[in-house]
DNA sequence: TTGAAAGCGCTAACAT
DNA sequence: ATGTTAGCGCTTTCAA
């Protein structure tokens, strides 16, 4: 492996100058910089990250925490983060927080403390108090997507408002028998997003003067299959039959669509279906949804953390949770209901 | 950040002993080791990865190359890799090779050469000759999933045999009008997997004495939507109508299933459908498939590279491509065809 | 089994 | 604008 000394010798300068020329920190004359760059290129020199990190305290590496790698939403956010970080020359070290408590502890207690990263992005992780504290103690910039968590800088989509928008869309089309597939109240404690969506739904109904109908709520696990099963229950039960289903994720909405078809419902003539997320299959299924632009969320988080890193001297403002955009995308699974 | 000196002082030993006790390299008496461990724990000491890497030349970090982060197959393999590496105390640095040629070059020329990783796992990447060479020049263990590439250690599933198995399944059920949705021959140059699958299909038909029917081949892009469109073509065209469809991926097979339903075909009574991969939705759609266990593939790659790293002294055998297992999973989308 | 000390390859003061 | 040099925090000989 060619080292900085060889480059210095080749270019006829000191190692300090090589370092300055290549890193862009400190002043180097254009002529010298050119010589150094040529030398580095011809010798095939690339800085050793460990030596550089040890000396400078910067790693050019961001740790990214994800709860799942193999679910569409998370891998899409991650994809956005990865490309944005790479564009700016940063590496990304991936920590997949599994259900295994012990392994999860080790991420916070050991992995993240090895001084391998300059900052941390937590993608839609429900952090415990202790974990939040451990993150803060790293004394590194941290950006969390999700939350809001008052103790951390967060990028947050207003899930209550998102659900409100979806619900209002259905109400404005004339629906009042609206079913909801989402989180059951028991989950409230450690998974807030679905709960917020359910709250947005319920409040919007209340605001519109539509009485709550417990029978039109069905819990599910955010998978296609879960949505399918929930919709079968909702549509198959004798008695109160919804004219619209609001699923708390697109994957569940797709499951509901499939269930409706199997039961002989025409969508949207007999039944309207709306989801949340902006899933890649939404277009294919002509699904009406509230898009939350997950790819862009990942990119934003990357940009936010790098901005924070590069403005490290300026007083770090204790930030309000930054709001993430969302948008109603009306496709072909929702329509007017004429009673 | 507490350093090794503080631990040494606290435990009343030298830094060398702390290093030995904590890393497990070299001999330390049990009593001393216990003292050091206590000291480290009470002080909250965690070794600095850059200092350790610089001094030892080992990073405890594996670079993982993936072509896509947001496609089910790749993120599932990655998930397996990530959990296996983490279990063994290794970090993982993620390199997402995008379509951007320039960015892709920079991964090989810069990112991977920063001495940040002890080894590289390449997940289903079609590597160019130059890229293969650059990987070899890193002088690091490299494991590629896919290939086979004679210049690299690979874990390879025999795609020709996989396709043969799927095809034989259909033939054994009495089908002879079998359509294939897969890669068009033009892709042959830089994406081998679908091509191998097509070859396995064609050879098996030939071996069974079934004449090739160009009209029963339809190219698609490995997405649900692509499979849907291809199946619509296949099933909607007047004239030769297949009794079975073999899709080169489960996602395309699911698309085909949806298309068949829309056109009023009953599956499997009127049409059999088989895919490849072992997609998580396969169970839900009752899809017959040839599972290639992507999660396990990722774990295997992780184990393989760590084994190679930890046996670094032993002569590194230039290996045969190691074969990955696959298995026919018969569910409910295939059935006998009685003419 | 343990300690002393020489690096590992850089960066950043400090000088010039 | 450039060079000299003292670390950065470990690991690993080498000696004891």
XYZ file of C-alpha atoms (C1' of nucleotides) in Angstrom:
710
model
C 0.000 0.000 0.000
C 1.573 3.266 -1.038
C 1.855 5.765 1.782
C 1.884 9.507 2.061
C 5.683 9.598 2.314
C 6.096 8.106 -1.106
C 3.768 10.664 -2.571
C 5.660 13.424 -0.790
C 8.980 12.172 -2.118
C 7.610 11.746 -5.617
C 6.181 15.256 -5.642
C 9.208 16.756 -3.926
C 7.255 18.187 -0.999
C 6.632 17.331 2.644
C 3.971 14.971 3.868
C 2.165 17.890 5.437
C 1.797 19.507 2.053
C 0.525 16.303 0.558
C -2.055 16.077 3.296
C -3.094 19.659 2.775
C -3.237 19.398 -0.983
C -5.296 16.253 -0.981
C -7.682 17.114 1.824
C -8.260 20.693 0.820
C -7.559 21.944 4.328
C -5.001 24.731 4.537
C -3.362 26.678 1.749
C -1.369 25.124 -1.036
C -0.293 26.836 -4.226
C -2.028 25.688 -7.348
C 1.199 24.459 -8.844
C 2.038 22.346 -5.806
C -1.459 20.975 -5.586
C -1.276 19.900 -9.201
C 2.066 18.174 -8.634
C 0.759 16.385 -5.579
C -2.385 15.296 -7.322
C -0.417 13.915 -10.206
C 1.918 12.107 -7.860
C -0.986 10.599 -5.941
C -2.695 9.512 -9.106
C 0.349 7.942 -10.695
C 1.284 6.115 -7.529
C -2.321 5.127 -6.874
C -2.318 6.638 -3.413
C -5.463 6.611 -1.324
C -5.423 7.910 2.232
C -5.617 5.302 4.966
C -8.849 5.911 6.760
C -7.657 4.649 10.120
C -4.516 6.759 10.125
C -6.436 9.777 8.993
C -9.181 9.231 11.513
C -6.794 8.707 14.361
C -4.907 11.878 13.607
C -7.847 14.085 12.750
C -10.700 12.699 14.774
C -12.883 12.573 11.672
C -13.859 9.297 10.068
C -15.881 10.296 7.001
C -18.260 7.591 8.016
C -21.855 7.745 9.167
C -23.545 5.048 11.201
C -27.044 4.165 10.068
C -29.472 2.356 12.341
C -32.362 0.466 10.770
C -34.933 -1.831 12.349
C -35.421 -3.948 9.210
C -33.413 -4.364 6.103
C -35.861 -6.480 4.188
C -38.951 -4.331 4.306
C -39.699 -2.020 1.488
C -40.104 1.177 3.442
C -36.875 0.906 5.375
C -34.728 -0.279 2.531
C -36.038 2.561 0.412
C -35.161 5.166 3.014
C -31.775 3.510 3.413
C -31.240 3.621 -0.307
C -31.791 7.358 -0.304
C -29.426 7.821 2.602
C -26.735 5.666 1.059
C -26.653 7.445 -2.243
C -26.640 10.896 -0.687
C -23.800 10.005 1.672
C -21.730 8.385 -1.031
C -22.158 11.407 -3.264
C -20.486 13.459 -0.586
C -17.649 11.012 -0.082
C -18.893 9.443 3.101
C -18.932 5.772 3.946
C -21.874 4.239 5.672
C -21.726 1.690 8.432
C -24.902 -0.236 8.804
C -26.379 -1.365 12.092
C -29.405 -3.562 11.801
C -31.251 -3.480 15.102
C -32.869 -6.857 15.425
C -35.389 -8.106 17.907
C -32.563 -9.695 19.866
C -32.301 -7.488 22.956
C -28.739 -8.462 23.673
C -27.554 -7.675 20.197
C -29.423 -4.415 20.276
C -27.702 -3.449 23.509
C -24.339 -4.243 22.033
C -24.957 -1.826 19.186
C -25.412 1.030 21.608
C -22.829 -0.031 24.127
C -20.063 -1.245 21.909
C -20.437 -0.892 18.164
C -21.386 2.768 18.164
C -18.760 3.643 20.736
C -15.799 2.365 18.767
C -15.340 5.818 17.293
C -15.917 4.533 13.854
C -18.502 7.123 12.859
C -18.834 10.894 12.759
C -22.573 10.862 13.130
C -25.603 8.649 13.389
C -28.828 8.424 11.417
C -31.608 6.428 13.055
C -34.249 5.368 10.571
C -37.678 4.928 12.118
C -36.410 3.350 15.275
C -38.457 3.542 18.425
C -35.683 4.362 20.857
C -35.950 3.645 24.543
C -35.022 6.356 27.031
C -31.759 4.655 27.814
C -30.941 4.252 24.160
C -31.676 7.892 23.498
C -29.360 8.785 26.325
C -26.622 6.521 25.002
C -26.939 8.172 21.640
C -26.592 11.595 23.198
C -23.589 10.523 25.179
C -21.754 9.666 22.006
C -21.485 13.410 21.631
C -22.006 13.061 17.906
C -24.590 14.584 15.605
C -27.644 12.365 15.507
C -30.589 12.642 13.163
C -33.622 10.488 13.712
C -36.251 9.924 11.074
C -39.511 9.463 12.911
C -40.223 10.495 16.431
C -40.625 13.319 17.222
C -38.171 12.869 20.066
C -37.544 16.101 21.959
C -34.117 14.916 23.003
C -32.915 14.334 19.453
C -32.901 16.185 16.141
C -35.649 14.592 14.165
C -37.155 14.625 10.724
C -40.780 13.848 11.282
C -43.775 13.370 9.120
C -46.931 14.443 10.864
C -48.681 11.098 10.903
C -51.827 12.469 12.435
C -52.105 14.982 9.609
C -51.310 12.334 7.013
C -54.120 10.144 8.291
C -56.387 13.133 8.456
C -55.730 13.875 4.814
C -56.500 10.312 3.773
C -59.673 10.286 5.825
C -60.825 13.641 4.549
C -60.316 12.431 1.024
C -62.744 9.587 1.667
C -65.242 11.764 3.476
C -65.169 14.335 0.710
C -66.089 11.553 -1.714
C -69.206 10.907 0.299
C -68.068 7.971 2.416
C -69.111 7.671 6.010
C -68.837 3.953 6.628
C -65.041 3.944 6.644
C -63.072 1.046 8.008
C -59.532 1.329 9.281
C -56.797 -1.272 9.180
C -53.950 -0.338 11.466
C -52.328 -0.736 14.802
C -54.267 -2.052 17.698
C -54.245 0.196 20.760
C -52.112 -2.293 22.669
C -49.146 -1.385 20.477
C -49.326 2.238 21.520
C -46.434 1.992 23.882
C -43.635 1.121 21.584
C -44.719 1.833 18.061
C -46.119 5.272 17.628
C -46.530 5.742 13.928
C -49.534 3.473 13.398
C -51.108 4.849 16.525
C -50.850 8.387 15.241
C -52.414 7.305 12.020
C -55.300 5.755 13.848
C -55.736 8.884 15.930
C -55.762 11.082 12.855
C -58.419 8.841 11.395
C -60.605 8.873 14.486
C -60.353 12.585 15.072
C -61.229 13.381 11.515
C -64.333 11.237 11.730
C -65.280 12.922 14.960
C -64.729 16.365 13.450
C -67.024 15.407 10.595
C -69.658 14.278 13.026
C -69.366 10.656 12.017
C -69.850 8.397 15.022
C -67.060 5.936 15.803
C -67.722 2.342 14.857
C -65.446 -0.068 16.687
C -66.567 -2.864 14.386
C -64.959 -1.059 11.473
C -61.500 -1.217 12.948
C -59.288 -4.199 12.289
C -55.702 -4.550 13.508
C -52.988 -5.901 11.229
C -49.253 -6.204 11.055
C -48.386 -3.917 8.136
C -47.817 -6.709 5.631
C -49.782 -7.486 2.481
C -51.000 -10.647 4.071
C -52.072 -8.835 7.217
C -54.031 -6.316 5.181
C -55.624 -9.121 3.223
C -56.806 -10.926 6.319
C -58.073 -7.774 7.965
C -60.027 -6.772 4.888
C -61.569 -10.222 4.646
C -62.827 -9.801 8.170
C -64.182 -6.344 7.524
C -65.882 -7.222 4.282
C -67.049 -10.685 5.158
C -68.747 -9.978 8.450
C -72.486 -9.822 8.269
C -73.918 -6.546 9.416
C -72.092 -3.256 9.109
C -70.240 -3.201 5.826
C -67.807 -0.386 5.028
C -67.906 1.519 1.759
C -64.269 2.474 2.112
C -61.138 1.131 3.737
C -58.294 3.264 4.969
C -55.212 1.117 5.530
C -52.334 2.539 7.550
C -49.800 1.379 4.967
C -49.774 0.735 1.246
C -48.777 -2.856 1.731
C -51.874 -3.469 3.819
C -53.942 -1.510 1.301
C -52.714 -3.812 -1.441
C -53.700 -6.789 0.662
C -57.126 -5.230 1.124
C -57.451 -4.723 -2.608
C -56.714 -8.368 -3.224
C -59.194 -9.441 -0.561
C -61.887 -7.231 -2.017
C -61.400 -8.754 -5.447
C -61.582 -12.239 -4.069
C -64.861 -11.439 -2.400
C -66.252 -10.010 -5.601
C -66.142 -6.336 -4.692
C -65.397 -3.976 -7.523
C -62.915 -1.276 -6.573
C -63.683 1.583 -6.576
C -67.351 1.110 -7.544
C -68.297 -0.949 -4.494
C -65.412 -0.117 -2.267
C -62.782 2.595 -2.043
C -59.325 1.804 -0.704
C -56.590 4.222 0.334
C -53.169 3.584 1.835
C -50.151 5.486 3.114
C -46.506 5.486 2.061
C -46.017 5.777 -1.671
C -45.095 2.161 -2.259
C -43.449 1.268 -5.536
C -46.343 -1.048 -6.368
C -48.894 1.698 -5.813
C -48.756 2.740 -9.421
C -49.292 -0.809 -10.595
C -52.328 -1.331 -8.397
C -53.602 2.146 -9.230
C -53.715 2.709 -5.500
C -54.738 6.038 -4.053
C -52.314 6.883 -1.264
C -50.664 9.578 0.793
C -47.069 9.514 -0.375
C -44.399 10.279 2.198
C -41.477 10.081 -0.223
C -39.268 7.620 1.639
C -36.331 7.918 -0.749
C -36.270 11.666 -0.219
C -36.535 11.154 3.541
C -33.315 9.185 3.448
C -31.566 11.796 1.372
C -32.711 14.568 3.650
C -31.413 12.814 6.693
C -28.042 12.390 5.012
C -27.892 16.016 4.010
C -28.996 17.155 7.436
C -26.301 15.243 9.232
C -23.546 16.323 6.877
C -24.647 19.919 7.176
C -24.514 19.610 10.910
C -21.080 18.032 10.729
C -19.670 20.624 8.453
C -21.013 23.511 10.504
C -19.802 21.940 13.720
C -18.414 25.206 15.100
C -21.478 27.328 14.704
C -23.701 27.099 17.730
C -25.681 23.932 17.232
C -29.251 25.016 17.430
C -31.536 22.790 19.449
C -33.926 22.142 16.702
C -37.606 21.842 16.337
C -38.523 18.570 14.752
C -38.268 19.258 11.055
C -41.410 18.425 9.152
C -41.298 16.041 6.245
C -43.598 16.565 3.255
C -46.412 14.300 2.195
C -48.935 14.389 -0.581
C -52.241 12.839 -1.501
C -51.878 10.864 -4.728
C -55.301 10.115 -6.138
C -55.283 7.125 -8.424
C -58.072 4.695 -9.195
C -58.971 2.867 -5.998
C -61.100 5.627 -4.536
C -64.282 7.101 -5.948
C -67.509 8.840 -4.962
C -69.982 6.864 -3.005
C -73.604 7.472 -3.890
C -75.946 6.003 -1.395
C -13.629 9.199 25.712
C -11.803 6.910 28.119
C -8.576 5.521 26.739
C -6.534 2.416 27.297
C -4.143 4.235 29.650
C -6.887 4.974 32.099
C -7.919 1.368 32.106
C -4.313 0.323 32.607
C -3.879 2.689 35.521
C -7.172 1.658 37.066
C -6.294 -2.016 36.824
C -2.692 -1.472 37.875
C -1.184 -3.007 34.748
C 0.442 -1.785 31.550
C -1.451 -0.817 28.439
C 0.031 -3.830 26.699
C -1.639 -6.096 29.191
C -4.951 -4.346 28.799
C -4.741 -4.799 25.075
C -3.892 -8.460 25.463
C -6.580 -9.090 28.027
C -9.319 -7.435 26.043
C -8.430 -8.697 22.605
C -7.679 -12.236 23.644
C -4.359 -12.219 21.803
C -1.388 -13.285 23.907
C -1.332 -14.759 27.385
C -2.746 -13.065 30.420
C -3.356 -14.677 33.795
C -6.958 -15.201 34.694
C -6.690 -12.894 37.668
C -5.255 -10.083 35.606
C -7.784 -10.558 32.868
C -10.592 -10.313 35.396
C -9.164 -7.109 36.842
C -8.795 -5.584 33.430
C -12.264 -6.544 32.398
C -13.730 -5.028 35.514
C -11.739 -1.872 35.009
C -12.867 -1.588 31.410
C -16.461 -2.156 32.334
C -16.538 0.303 35.218
C -14.834 2.984 33.172
C -16.950 2.243 30.130
C -13.950 1.687 27.929
C -14.403 0.672 24.312
C -11.413 0.339 22.030
C -10.994 3.020 19.394
C -11.372 1.336 16.066
C -9.101 3.681 14.200
C -6.260 3.382 16.690
C -6.650 -0.351 16.817
C -6.829 -0.670 13.066
C -3.832 1.517 12.511
C -1.731 -0.452 14.930
C -2.900 -3.911 14.027
C -3.889 -3.678 10.405
C -7.251 -5.266 11.192
C -10.451 -3.262 11.052
C -13.168 -5.698 12.135
C -15.196 -4.315 9.300
C -16.420 -5.935 6.114
C -17.359 -4.045 2.987
C -20.548 -5.189 1.315
C -21.318 -4.340 -2.291
C -24.927 -4.424 -3.456
C -26.461 -3.355 -6.764
C -29.827 -2.417 -5.251
C -30.925 -1.707 -1.746
C -34.612 -1.437 -2.384
C -35.311 -4.717 -4.122
C -36.490 -7.619 -2.106
C -33.906 -10.167 -3.146
C -30.892 -8.006 -2.456
C -32.094 -6.534 0.767
C -32.899 -10.010 2.016
C -29.426 -11.309 1.231
C -27.999 -8.202 2.854
C -30.095 -8.777 5.910
C -28.616 -12.245 6.304
C -25.111 -10.929 5.847
C -25.597 -8.111 8.302
C -26.890 -10.248 11.109
C -24.199 -12.884 10.691
C -21.423 -10.295 10.687
C -22.793 -8.467 13.665
C -23.069 -11.691 15.621
C -19.356 -12.121 15.197
C -18.546 -8.583 16.236
C -17.912 -7.184 12.793
C -19.136 -3.900 11.435
C -20.410 -3.655 7.917
C -19.732 -0.856 5.516
C -22.225 -0.650 2.751
C -21.449 0.255 -0.826
C -24.445 0.658 -3.053
C -23.292 0.374 -6.641
C -25.632 2.543 -8.615
C -26.023 2.906 -12.340
C -23.851 6.011 -12.209
C -20.608 4.869 -13.839
C -18.534 7.542 -12.189
C -19.777 6.729 -8.728
C -19.257 3.060 -9.377
C -15.656 3.685 -10.379
C -15.071 5.682 -7.231
C -16.166 2.740 -5.103
C -13.464 0.566 -6.568
C -10.792 3.201 -6.906
C -11.244 5.113 -3.710
C -13.782 3.895 -1.181
C -12.581 0.316 -1.071
C -8.945 1.325 -1.014
C -9.153 3.444 2.107
C -8.199 0.437 4.195
C -11.417 0.574 6.015
C -12.341 -3.067 5.526
C -10.795 -6.469 6.141
C -12.728 -8.159 3.385
C -15.370 -7.664 0.749
C -18.634 -9.407 -0.005
C -20.120 -8.697 -3.412
C -23.803 -9.553 -3.591
C -24.980 -10.493 -7.065
C -22.908 -7.915 -8.829
C -21.921 -8.398 -12.423
C -18.320 -7.315 -12.173
C -16.374 -6.102 -15.158
C -12.888 -7.476 -15.789
C -11.287 -4.328 -14.546
C -13.431 -4.299 -11.436
C -12.545 -7.909 -10.711
C -8.908 -7.007 -11.047
C -9.279 -4.017 -8.737
C -10.910 -6.256 -6.192
C -8.051 -8.717 -6.403
C -5.492 -5.973 -6.065
C -6.958 -4.994 -2.724
C -5.271 -8.139 -1.515
C -8.200 -8.827 0.767
C -10.479 -11.825 1.002
C -13.370 -11.401 -1.373
C -16.500 -13.505 -1.588
C -18.926 -13.008 -4.421
C -22.462 -14.308 -4.358
C -23.347 -15.106 -7.927
C -20.931 -15.614 -10.708
C -19.315 -18.060 -11.031
C -16.228 -15.942 -11.553
C -13.065 -18.029 -11.843
C -10.943 -15.184 -10.568
C -12.889 -14.824 -7.315
C -14.182 -17.053 -4.548
C -17.839 -17.400 -5.265
C -20.982 -18.819 -3.770
C -23.070 -19.756 -6.726
C -26.465 -21.200 -7.240
C -26.616 -23.258 -10.388
C -29.204 -21.208 -12.228
C -29.346 -23.570 -15.150
C -30.193 -26.416 -12.794
C -32.717 -24.300 -10.924
C -34.531 -23.491 -14.145
C -34.304 -27.110 -15.180
C -35.977 -28.151 -11.961
C -38.807 -25.682 -12.424
C -39.300 -26.735 -16.002
C -39.200 -30.438 -15.190
C -41.836 -29.851 -12.553
C -44.165 -28.441 -15.182
C -43.363 -31.145 -17.715
C -43.938 -33.849 -15.165
C -47.380 -32.387 -14.584
C -48.181 -32.913 -18.225
C -47.492 -29.449 -19.580
C -45.860 -28.956 -22.919
C -47.082 -25.521 -23.936
C -44.876 -23.711 -21.458
C -44.204 -20.009 -21.683
C -41.177 -18.311 -20.191
C -40.914 -14.804 -18.822
C -37.309 -13.772 -18.392
C -34.354 -11.985 -19.820
C -34.186 -11.224 -23.461
C -31.052 -12.532 -25.190
C -29.728 -9.010 -25.649
C -29.039 -8.814 -21.946
C -26.748 -11.803 -22.070
C -23.597 -9.774 -21.943
C -23.933 -8.132 -18.602
C -26.559 -9.924 -16.632
C -26.054 -13.646 -16.554
C -28.503 -14.979 -14.053
C -31.687 -14.554 -16.107
C -29.858 -15.864 -19.136
C -28.868 -19.025 -17.353
C -32.423 -19.503 -16.274
C -33.621 -19.156 -19.810
C -31.011 -21.636 -20.982
C -32.008 -24.156 -18.349
C -35.583 -23.797 -19.489
C -34.773 -24.238 -23.159
C -32.471 -27.185 -22.675
C -34.961 -28.998 -20.537
C -37.649 -28.571 -23.165
C -35.237 -29.837 -25.786
C -34.270 -32.828 -23.645
C -37.953 -33.665 -23.303
C -38.396 -33.446 -27.029
C -40.630 -30.420 -26.823
C -40.011 -28.110 -29.764
C -39.030 -24.534 -28.944
C -41.745 -21.931 -29.430
C -40.373 -18.451 -29.740
C -43.868 -17.039 -29.374
C -44.006 -18.400 -25.858
C -41.090 -16.323 -24.663
C -41.678 -12.853 -23.316
C -38.986 -10.616 -21.862
C -39.568 -8.629 -18.693
C -37.654 -6.613 -16.157
C -37.992 -8.744 -13.024
C -40.670 -6.592 -11.399
C -44.264 -7.504 -10.576
C -45.420 -5.053 -13.159
C -43.090 -6.475 -15.793
C -44.368 -9.982 -15.124
C -47.921 -8.724 -15.325
C -47.413 -7.129 -18.686
C -45.550 -10.090 -20.084
C -48.251 -12.505 -18.988
C -50.949 -10.337 -20.522
C -49.124 -10.588 -23.821
C -48.669 -14.307 -23.511
C -52.235 -15.014 -22.511
C -53.984 -12.433 -24.586
C -52.429 -13.164 -27.958
C -54.679 -15.123 -30.262
C -53.196 -18.402 -31.383
C -50.733 -20.401 -29.326
C -51.826 -20.216 -25.728
C -49.609 -21.617 -22.965
C -50.921 -23.971 -20.299
C -48.129 -22.978 -17.952
C -45.879 -20.013 -17.312
C -42.405 -20.248 -15.887
C -41.275 -16.838 -14.677
C -37.605 -16.289 -13.937
C -38.409 -14.610 -10.629
C -41.154 -14.784 -8.045
C -41.976 -11.143 -8.461
C -42.663 -11.675 -12.131
C -44.597 -14.836 -11.305
C -46.814 -12.848 -8.969
C -47.388 -10.335 -11.734
C -48.323 -13.212 -14.032
C -50.746 -14.545 -11.461
C -52.478 -11.193 -11.248
C -52.641 -10.926 -15.024
C -54.112 -14.405 -15.326
C -56.812 -13.546 -12.827
C -57.683 -10.369 -14.623
C -58.074 -12.271 -17.860
C -60.325 -14.791 -16.191
C -57.929 -17.709 -16.050
C -58.224 -19.951 -13.054
C -54.877 -20.889 -11.540
C -53.963 -23.719 -11.479
C -56.946 -25.230 -13.311
C -56.475 -23.308 -16.553
C -52.929 -22.196 -16.081
C -49.971 -23.226 -13.949
C -47.455 -20.632 -12.774
C -44.044 -21.196 -11.237
C -41.379 -18.718 -10.140
C -37.886 -18.672 -8.710
C -36.485 -17.146 -5.519
C -38.494 -17.906 -2.434
C -40.109 -14.488 -2.128
C -41.756 -13.599 1.143
C -45.073 -13.159 -0.635
C -44.881 -16.615 -2.166
C -46.703 -18.155 0.728
C -49.471 -15.611 0.513
C -50.014 -16.156 -3.187
C -49.630 -19.912 -2.744
C -46.959 -19.700 -5.408
C -45.011 -22.763 -6.463
C -41.369 -21.774 -6.709
C -37.769 -22.877 -6.552
C -36.495 -21.348 -3.354
C -32.878 -20.231 -3.276
C -32.895 -19.148 0.362
C -31.555 -15.626 -0.006
C -31.297 -14.971 3.720
C -29.121 -18.043 4.121
C -27.031 -16.992 1.153
C -26.171 -13.793 2.941
C -25.276 -15.612 6.112
C -23.108 -18.061 4.262
C -21.180 -15.337 2.575
C -20.541 -13.703 5.926
C -19.385 -16.923 7.488
C -17.218 -17.752 4.506
C -15.385 -14.470 4.615
C -14.839 -14.544 8.340
C -13.545 -18.076 8.137
C -11.144 -17.016 5.467
C -10.033 -14.051 7.544
C -9.479 -16.051 10.623
C -7.502 -18.726 8.813
C -5.463 -16.150 7.002
C -2.172 -17.973 7.551
C -3.178 -21.327 6.198
C -2.598 -21.564 2.482
C -5.623 -19.949 0.935
C -7.018 -22.543 -1.386
C -8.074 -21.308 -4.781
C -11.563 -22.518 -4.483
C -14.088 -24.087 -6.692
C -17.239 -22.044 -6.796
C -19.196 -23.254 -3.822
C -22.666 -24.400 -4.686
C -25.667 -22.885 -3.001
C -28.729 -25.022 -2.269
C -32.131 -24.619 -3.833
C -35.388 -26.450 -3.461
C -38.650 -26.893 -5.288
C -41.513 -25.678 -3.119
C -44.783 -26.944 -4.512
C -47.723 -24.813 -3.463
C -50.993 -24.214 -5.238
C -50.258 -22.442 -8.499
C -49.200 -25.528 -10.416
C -51.280 -28.593 -11.239
C -51.644 -31.417 -13.732
C -52.707 -30.491 -17.177
C -55.127 -32.918 -18.789
C -55.532 -32.258 -22.418
C 2.949 -13.541 32.424
C 4.054 -8.810 32.141
C 6.192 -4.180 30.842
C 8.776 -0.796 27.906
C 8.803 1.240 23.831
C 8.701 1.527 18.919
C 5.836 2.225 15.538
C 1.110 2.136 12.520
C 0.206 6.535 8.672
C -1.580 10.346 9.080
C -2.917 15.626 10.675
C -2.254 20.006 12.754
C 0.289 23.127 15.501
C 3.987 25.790 15.215
C 7.879 27.670 12.654
C 9.786 29.618 8.907
C 2.965 28.649 1.079
C 5.612 25.088 2.986
C 8.352 22.173 6.314
C 9.207 20.085 11.017
C 7.494 17.502 14.382
C 4.643 15.952 18.068
C 1.115 13.324 18.794
C -3.629 10.500 17.751
C -4.572 5.517 20.812
C -3.619 1.522 20.079
C -0.716 -3.325 19.123
C 3.260 -5.898 19.089
C 7.831 -6.987 19.248
C 11.496 -7.630 22.482
C 13.215 -8.127 27.131
C 12.749 -9.322 31.591
